[in-house]
Amino acid sequence: MRIDMHAETRLPEALLDGLRNARHVVVFIGAGASAESGIPTFRDALTGLWSRFDALSLATPEAFERDPALVWGWYEWRRMKVLETQPNAAHRAIAALASRVPRLSLITQNVDDLHERAGSPDVVHLHGSLGAPRCFRCSKPHAELPIPQEPEGGRRLEPPRCEHCGGPVRPGVVWFGEALPEAALHGAFEAAARCDVLLSIGTSGVVQPAALLPGIARDAGATVIEINPQPSVSSAGYAWSLCGPAGQVMPALLAQAWP
Ligand code: APR
């Protein structure tokens, strides 16, 4: 059921009861959860990163091999943007939810650290993290990253060199054409198959295999609640579609479930 969320919207008791009585809640996150912190999403028509940059010339191993400085400069620009932002009300509400339910699994497609900075422990990053660079050649983690320099979006910046093998350091994100971290993906599928409620927050649900999670939960009998100003391509198949910004909907959900 679709519910257009406004400040005074009263959520159905059936939805609130389901969340209050859940033993295991999965929170599945997309770029929209960080949008109100000022971090661009990917496919939003006006602000989306991919609408201004070409994903295939920046977010693939081939792009990095072709021009490491262009790719590294772009990701350092994104990392700098993230460091300039703060967690928003949605991140804080999700951190608070963890103390309201017996078990919460937080699974994100985002590469920022805003959930960690809002106090959420054990964040599962399906698409990696800007804060976890590694060597492109030997894959060893690259320990320390300096405060990012000020490259303008797309300005070239030579990547650091690996202290073990001298190879170029790459961003610790999953690029198009790369496999997702196996343990993270397996754990996410397990959590989705066992949870009672899955909150799908701020994702267009178009990038596989992460986009499978809400359907896995629904097919296993869980209640799926989507939170997005624009219902995703799959929202009609979910129990609830709460249409509004996560920074408004998440605090309202917690306030009404646990007044
Ligand atoms: N609150 C909730 N949702 C929002 C908000 C908001 N304030 N603002 C925008 N949204 C929604 C948009 O309506 C859109 O459905 O967030 C969604 C963002 O979708 P995408 O830009 O496609 O981002 P995402 O779904 O996270 O993309 C998944 O694709 O490019 C890859 O690796 C990248 O992790 C990313 C993956």
PDB file of N, CA and C in Angstrom, residues 157-220:
ATOM      1  N   LEU A 157      44.364  13.231 -10.279  1.00  0.00           N
ATOM      2  CA  LEU A 157      45.191  13.191  -9.068  1.00  0.00           C
ATOM      3  C   LEU A 157      45.884  11.833  -9.055  1.00  0.00           C
ATOM      4  N   GLU A 158      47.213  11.840  -9.074  1.00  0.00           N
ATOM      5  CA  GLU A 158      47.948  10.567  -9.091  1.00  0.00           C
ATOM      6  C   GLU A 158      47.636   9.769  -7.825  1.00  0.00           C
ATOM      7  N   PRO A 159      47.262   8.487  -7.962  1.00  0.00           N
ATOM      8  CA  PRO A 159      46.994   7.683  -6.763  1.00  0.00           C
ATOM      9  C   PRO A 159      48.293   7.379  -6.021  1.00  0.00           C
ATOM     10  N   PRO A 160      48.213   7.153  -4.704  1.00  0.00           N
ATOM     11  CA  PRO A 160      49.412   6.743  -3.951  1.00  0.00           C
ATOM     12  C   PRO A 160      49.889   5.378  -4.452  1.00  0.00           C
ATOM     13  N   ARG A 161      51.116   4.995  -4.037  1.00  0.00           N
ATOM     14  CA  ARG A 161      51.645   3.700  -4.460  1.00  0.00           C
ATOM     15  C   ARG A 161      51.609   2.744  -3.270  1.00  0.00           C
ATOM     16  N   CYS A 162      51.380   1.478  -3.568  1.00  0.00           N
ATOM     17  CA  CYS A 162      51.329   0.439  -2.538  1.00  0.00           C
ATOM     18  C   CYS A 162      52.699   0.292  -1.878  1.00  0.00           C
ATOM     19  N   GLU A 163      52.701   0.244  -0.548  1.00  0.00           N
ATOM     20  CA  GLU A 163      54.004   0.140   0.152  1.00  0.00           C
ATOM     21  C   GLU A 163      54.576  -1.280   0.041  1.00  0.00           C
ATOM     22  N   HIS A 164      53.729  -2.245  -0.374  1.00  0.00           N
ATOM     23  CA  HIS A 164      54.219  -3.630  -0.474  1.00  0.00           C
ATOM     24  C   HIS A 164      54.777  -3.937  -1.857  1.00  0.00           C
ATOM     25  N   CYS A 165      54.054  -3.486  -2.899  1.00  0.00           N
ATOM     26  CA  CYS A 165      54.485  -3.908  -4.240  1.00  0.00           C
ATOM     27  C   CYS A 165      54.679  -2.734  -5.194  1.00  0.00           C
ATOM     28  N   GLY A 166      54.355  -1.525  -4.710  1.00  0.00           N
ATOM     29  CA  GLY A 166      54.556  -0.365  -5.578  1.00  0.00           C
ATOM     30  C   GLY A 166      53.456  -0.142  -6.594  1.00  0.00           C
ATOM     31  N   GLY A 167      52.423  -1.017  -6.540  1.00  0.00           N
ATOM     32  CA  GLY A 167      51.317  -0.834  -7.486  1.00  0.00           C
ATOM     33  C   GLY A 167      50.482   0.392  -7.135  1.00  0.00           C
ATOM     34  N   PRO A 168      49.623   0.836  -8.050  1.00  0.00           N
ATOM     35  CA  PRO A 168      48.762   2.007  -7.770  1.00  0.00           C
ATOM     36  C   PRO A 168      47.642   1.629  -6.790  1.00  0.00           C
ATOM     37  N   VAL A 169      47.351   2.517  -5.872  1.00  0.00           N
ATOM     38  CA  VAL A 169      46.250   2.291  -4.928  1.00  0.00           C
ATOM     39  C   VAL A 169      44.941   2.682  -5.603  1.00  0.00           C
ATOM     40  N   ARG A 170      43.923   1.824  -5.412  1.00  0.00           N
ATOM     41  CA  ARG A 170      42.593   2.060  -6.020  1.00  0.00           C
ATOM     42  C   ARG A 170      41.570   2.320  -4.924  1.00  0.00           C
ATOM     43  N   PRO A 171      40.441   2.935  -5.271  1.00  0.00           N
ATOM     44  CA  PRO A 171      39.378   3.107  -4.261  1.00  0.00           C
ATOM     45  C   PRO A 171      38.834   1.749  -3.815  1.00  0.00           C
ATOM     46  N   GLY A 172      38.386   1.667  -2.569  1.00  0.00           N
ATOM     47  CA  GLY A 172      37.885   0.390  -2.045  1.00  0.00           C
ATOM     48  C   GLY A 172      36.408   0.183  -2.343  1.00  0.00           C
ATOM     49  N   VAL A 173      35.992   0.573  -3.526  1.00  0.00           N
ATOM     50  CA  VAL A 173      34.581   0.413  -3.913  1.00  0.00           C
ATOM     51  C   VAL A 173      34.446  -0.684  -4.956  1.00  0.00           C
ATOM     52  N   VAL A 174      33.234  -1.232  -5.096  1.00  0.00           N
ATOM     53  CA  VAL A 174      32.980  -2.258  -6.113  1.00  0.00           C
ATOM     54  C   VAL A 174      32.627  -1.551  -7.416  1.00  0.00           C
ATOM     55  N   TRP A 175      33.378  -1.779  -8.450  1.00  0.00           N
ATOM     56  CA  TRP A 175      33.136  -1.143  -9.742  1.00  0.00           C
ATOM     57  C   TRP A 175      32.207  -1.990 -10.612  1.00  0.00           C
ATOM     58  N   PHE A 176      31.624  -1.370 -11.606  1.00  0.00           N
ATOM     59  CA  PHE A 176      30.796  -2.126 -12.549  1.00  0.00           C
ATOM     60  C   PHE A 176      31.637  -3.244 -13.153  1.00  0.00           C
ATOM     61  N   GLY A 177      31.070  -4.433 -13.199  1.00  0.00           N
ATOM     62  CA  GLY A 177      31.791  -5.579 -13.759  1.00  0.00           C
ATOM     63  C   GLY A 177      32.558  -6.358 -12.712  1.00  0.00           C
ATOM     64  N   GLU A 178      32.596  -5.848 -11.469  1.00  0.00           N
ATOM     65  CA  GLU A 178      33.306  -6.567 -10.395  1.00  0.00           C
ATOM     66  C   GLU A 178      32.321  -7.303  -9.488  1.00  0.00           C
ATOM     67  N   ALA A 179      32.808  -8.372  -8.879  1.00  0.00           N
ATOM     68  CA  ALA A 179      31.955  -9.127  -7.950  1.00  0.00           C
ATOM     69  C   ALA A 179      31.847  -8.371  -6.630  1.00  0.00           C
ATOM     70  N   LEU A 180      30.696  -8.506  -5.982  1.00  0.00           N
ATOM     71  CA  LEU A 180      30.517  -7.932  -4.646  1.00  0.00           C
ATOM     72  C   LEU A 180      31.286  -8.794  -3.640  1.00  0.00           C
ATOM     73  N   PRO A 181      31.690  -8.202  -2.515  1.00  0.00           N
ATOM     74  CA  PRO A 181      32.389  -8.994  -1.491  1.00  0.00           C
ATOM     75  C   PRO A 181      31.508 -10.180  -1.077  1.00  0.00           C
ATOM     76  N   GLU A 182      32.069 -11.382  -1.222  1.00  0.00           N
ATOM     77  CA  GLU A 182      31.257 -12.599  -1.094  1.00  0.00           C
ATOM     78  C   GLU A 182      30.637 -12.755   0.292  1.00  0.00           C
ATOM     79  N   ALA A 183      31.430 -12.510   1.323  1.00  0.00           N
ATOM     80  CA  ALA A 183      30.912 -12.693   2.695  1.00  0.00           C
ATOM     81  C   ALA A 183      29.789 -11.690   2.974  1.00  0.00           C
ATOM     82  N   ALA A 184      29.984 -10.458   2.510  1.00  0.00           N
ATOM     83  CA  ALA A 184      28.963  -9.430   2.749  1.00  0.00           C
ATOM     84  C   ALA A 184      27.671  -9.792   2.031  1.00  0.00           C
ATOM     85  N   LEU A 185      27.792 -10.245   0.772  1.00  0.00           N
ATOM     86  CA  LEU A 185      26.596 -10.579  -0.004  1.00  0.00           C
ATOM     87  C   LEU A 185      25.885 -11.800   0.582  1.00  0.00           C
ATOM     88  N   HIS A 186      26.668 -12.801   0.969  1.00  0.00           N
ATOM     89  CA  HIS A 186      26.063 -14.011   1.556  1.00  0.00           C
ATOM     90  C   HIS A 186      25.334 -13.655   2.848  1.00  0.00           C
ATOM     91  N   GLY A 187      25.988 -12.853   3.667  1.00  0.00           N
ATOM     92  CA  GLY A 187      25.363 -12.441   4.929  1.00  0.00           C
ATOM     93  C   GLY A 187      24.099 -11.641   4.689  1.00  0.00           C
ATOM     94  N   ALA A 188      24.124 -10.811   3.658  1.00  0.00           N
ATOM     95  CA  ALA A 188      22.944  -9.983   3.357  1.00  0.00           C
ATOM     96  C   ALA A 188      21.779 -10.846   2.890  1.00  0.00           C
ATOM     97  N   PHE A 189      22.081 -11.834   2.030  1.00  0.00           N
ATOM     98  CA  PHE A 189      21.015 -12.734   1.563  1.00  0.00           C
ATOM     99  C   PHE A 189      20.427 -13.513   2.741  1.00  0.00           C
ATOM    100  N   GLU A 190      21.313 -13.979   3.641  1.00  0.00           N
ATOM    101  CA  GLU A 190      20.858 -14.738   4.823  1.00  0.00           C
ATOM    102  C   GLU A 190      19.939 -13.872   5.683  1.00  0.00           C
ATOM    103  N   ALA A 191      20.378 -12.655   5.935  1.00  0.00           N
ATOM    104  CA  ALA A 191      19.586 -11.750   6.796  1.00  0.00           C
ATOM    105  C   ALA A 191      18.233 -11.460   6.151  1.00  0.00           C
ATOM    106  N   ALA A 192      18.220 -11.234   4.847  1.00  0.00           N
ATOM    107  CA  ALA A 192      16.949 -10.927   4.159  1.00  0.00           C
ATOM    108  C   ALA A 192      15.999 -12.119   4.226  1.00  0.00           C
ATOM    109  N   ALA A 193      16.561 -13.322   4.146  1.00  0.00           N
ATOM    110  CA  ALA A 193      15.720 -14.538   4.138  1.00  0.00           C
ATOM    111  C   ALA A 193      15.182 -14.863   5.516  1.00  0.00           C
ATOM    112  N   ARG A 194      15.795 -14.290   6.579  1.00  0.00           N
ATOM    113  CA  ARG A 194      15.390 -14.662   7.944  1.00  0.00           C
ATOM    114  C   ARG A 194      14.678 -13.538   8.691  1.00  0.00           C
ATOM    115  N   CYS A 195      14.647 -12.351   8.132  1.00  0.00           N
ATOM    116  CA  CYS A 195      14.119 -11.219   8.925  1.00  0.00           C
ATOM    117  C   CYS A 195      12.592 -11.211   8.939  1.00  0.00           C
ATOM    118  N   ASP A 196      12.036 -10.398   9.833  1.00  0.00           N
ATOM    119  CA  ASP A 196      10.568 -10.256   9.888  1.00  0.00           C
ATOM    120  C   ASP A 196      10.124  -8.999   9.133  1.00  0.00           C
ATOM    121  N   VAL A 197      11.008  -7.992   9.166  1.00  0.00           N
ATOM    122  CA  VAL A 197      10.706  -6.731   8.477  1.00  0.00           C
ATOM    123  C   VAL A 197      11.968  -6.288   7.738  1.00  0.00           C
ATOM    124  N   LEU A 198      11.798  -5.828   6.488  1.00  0.00           N
ATOM    125  CA  LEU A 198      12.917  -5.220   5.759  1.00  0.00           C
ATOM    126  C   LEU A 198      12.505  -3.809   5.361  1.00  0.00           C
ATOM    127  N   LEU A 199      13.290  -2.842   5.822  1.00  0.00           N
ATOM    128  CA  LEU A 199      13.082  -1.448   5.419  1.00  0.00           C
ATOM    129  C   LEU A 199      14.012  -1.183   4.240  1.00  0.00           C
ATOM    130  N   SER A 200      13.449  -0.838   3.078  1.00  0.00           N
ATOM    131  CA  SER A 200      14.258  -0.525   1.897  1.00  0.00           C
ATOM    132  C   SER A 200      14.232   0.986   1.731  1.00  0.00           C
ATOM    133  N   ILE A 201      15.378   1.623   1.998  1.00  0.00           N
ATOM    134  CA  ILE A 201      15.397   3.078   2.129  1.00  0.00           C
ATOM    135  C   ILE A 201      16.268   3.720   1.059  1.00  0.00           C
ATOM    136  N   GLY A 202      15.668   4.530   0.187  1.00  0.00           N
ATOM    137  CA  GLY A 202      16.433   5.375  -0.732  1.00  0.00           C
ATOM    138  C   GLY A 202      17.184   4.636  -1.810  1.00  0.00           C
ATOM    139  N   THR A 203      16.564   3.605  -2.381  1.00  0.00           N
ATOM    140  CA  THR A 203      17.207   2.923  -3.496  1.00  0.00           C
ATOM    141  C   THR A 203      16.233   2.769  -4.656  1.00  0.00           C
ATOM    142  N   SER A 204      16.792   2.920  -5.873  1.00  0.00           N
ATOM    143  CA  SER A 204      15.944   2.770  -7.071  1.00  0.00           C
ATOM    144  C   SER A 204      15.733   1.294  -7.384  1.00  0.00           C
ATOM    145  N   GLY A 205      16.502   0.427  -6.731  1.00  0.00           N
ATOM    146  CA  GLY A 205      16.294  -1.022  -6.882  1.00  0.00           C
ATOM    147  C   GLY A 205      16.589  -1.528  -8.282  1.00  0.00           C
ATOM    148  N   VAL A 206      17.576  -0.922  -8.950  1.00  0.00           N
ATOM    149  CA  VAL A 206      17.857  -1.350 -10.333  1.00  0.00           C
ATOM    150  C   VAL A 206      19.195  -2.049 -10.482  1.00  0.00           C
ATOM    151  N   VAL A 207      20.042  -2.014  -9.427  1.00  0.00           N
ATOM    152  CA  VAL A 207      21.376  -2.601  -9.579  1.00  0.00           C
ATOM    153  C   VAL A 207      21.437  -3.943  -8.845  1.00  0.00           C
ATOM    154  N   GLN A 208      21.688  -4.994  -9.629  1.00  0.00           N
ATOM    155  CA  GLN A 208      21.773  -6.350  -9.089  1.00  0.00           C
ATOM    156  C   GLN A 208      23.216  -6.645  -8.665  1.00  0.00           C
ATOM    157  N   PRO A 209      23.460  -7.593  -7.749  1.00  0.00           N
ATOM    158  CA  PRO A 209      22.433  -8.408  -7.080  1.00  0.00           C
ATOM    159  C   PRO A 209      21.846  -7.768  -5.821  1.00  0.00           C
ATOM    160  N   ALA A 210      22.336  -6.597  -5.423  1.00  0.00           N
ATOM    161  CA  ALA A 210      21.827  -5.983  -4.178  1.00  0.00           C
ATOM    162  C   ALA A 210      20.307  -5.819  -4.239  1.00  0.00           C
ATOM    163  N   ALA A 211      19.794  -5.479  -5.429  1.00  0.00           N
ATOM    164  CA  ALA A 211      18.356  -5.179  -5.545  1.00  0.00           C
ATOM    165  C   ALA A 211      17.479  -6.404  -5.300  1.00  0.00           C
ATOM    166  N   LEU A 212      18.106  -7.583  -5.188  1.00  0.00           N
ATOM    167  CA  LEU A 212      17.318  -8.800  -4.911  1.00  0.00           C
ATOM    168  C   LEU A 212      16.818  -8.853  -3.466  1.00  0.00           C
ATOM    169  N   LEU A 213      17.492  -8.112  -2.570  1.00  0.00           N
ATOM    170  CA  LEU A 213      17.238  -8.300  -1.133  1.00  0.00           C
ATOM    171  C   LEU A 213      15.780  -8.106  -0.715  1.00  0.00           C
ATOM    172  N   PRO A 214      15.121  -7.008  -1.110  1.00  0.00           N
ATOM    173  CA  PRO A 214      13.718  -6.860  -0.657  1.00  0.00           C
ATOM    174  C   PRO A 214      12.819  -7.999  -1.140  1.00  0.00           C
ATOM    175  N   GLY A 215      13.037  -8.459  -2.366  1.00  0.00           N
ATOM    176  CA  GLY A 215      12.211  -9.569  -2.881  1.00  0.00           C
ATOM    177  C   GLY A 215      12.482 -10.867  -2.142  1.00  0.00           C
ATOM    178  N   ILE A 216      13.736 -11.101  -1.764  1.00  0.00           N
ATOM    179  CA  ILE A 216      14.064 -12.297  -0.968  1.00  0.00           C
ATOM    180  C   ILE A 216      13.321 -12.250   0.368  1.00  0.00           C
ATOM    181  N   ALA A 217      13.333 -11.082   0.987  1.00  0.00           N
ATOM    182  CA  ALA A 217      12.637 -10.940   2.279  1.00  0.00           C
ATOM    183  C   ALA A 217      11.135 -11.167   2.105  1.00  0.00           C
ATOM    184  N   ARG A 218      10.564 -10.506   1.088  1.00  0.00           N
ATOM    185  CA  ARG A 218       9.117 -10.645   0.873  1.00  0.00           C
ATOM    186  C   ARG A 218       8.755 -12.112   0.613  1.00  0.00           C
ATOM    187  N   ASP A 219       9.532 -12.777  -0.251  1.00  0.00           N
ATOM    188  CA  ASP A 219       9.220 -14.171  -0.605  1.00  0.00           C
ATOM    189  C   ASP A 219       9.406 -15.114   0.581  1.00  0.00           C
ATOM    190  N   ALA A 220      10.179 -14.669   1.569  1.00  0.00           N
ATOM    191  CA  ALA A 220      10.372 -15.513   2.772  1.00  0.00           C
ATOM    192  C   ALA A 220       9.337 -15.164   3.838  1.00  0.00           C
TER     193      ALA A 220
END
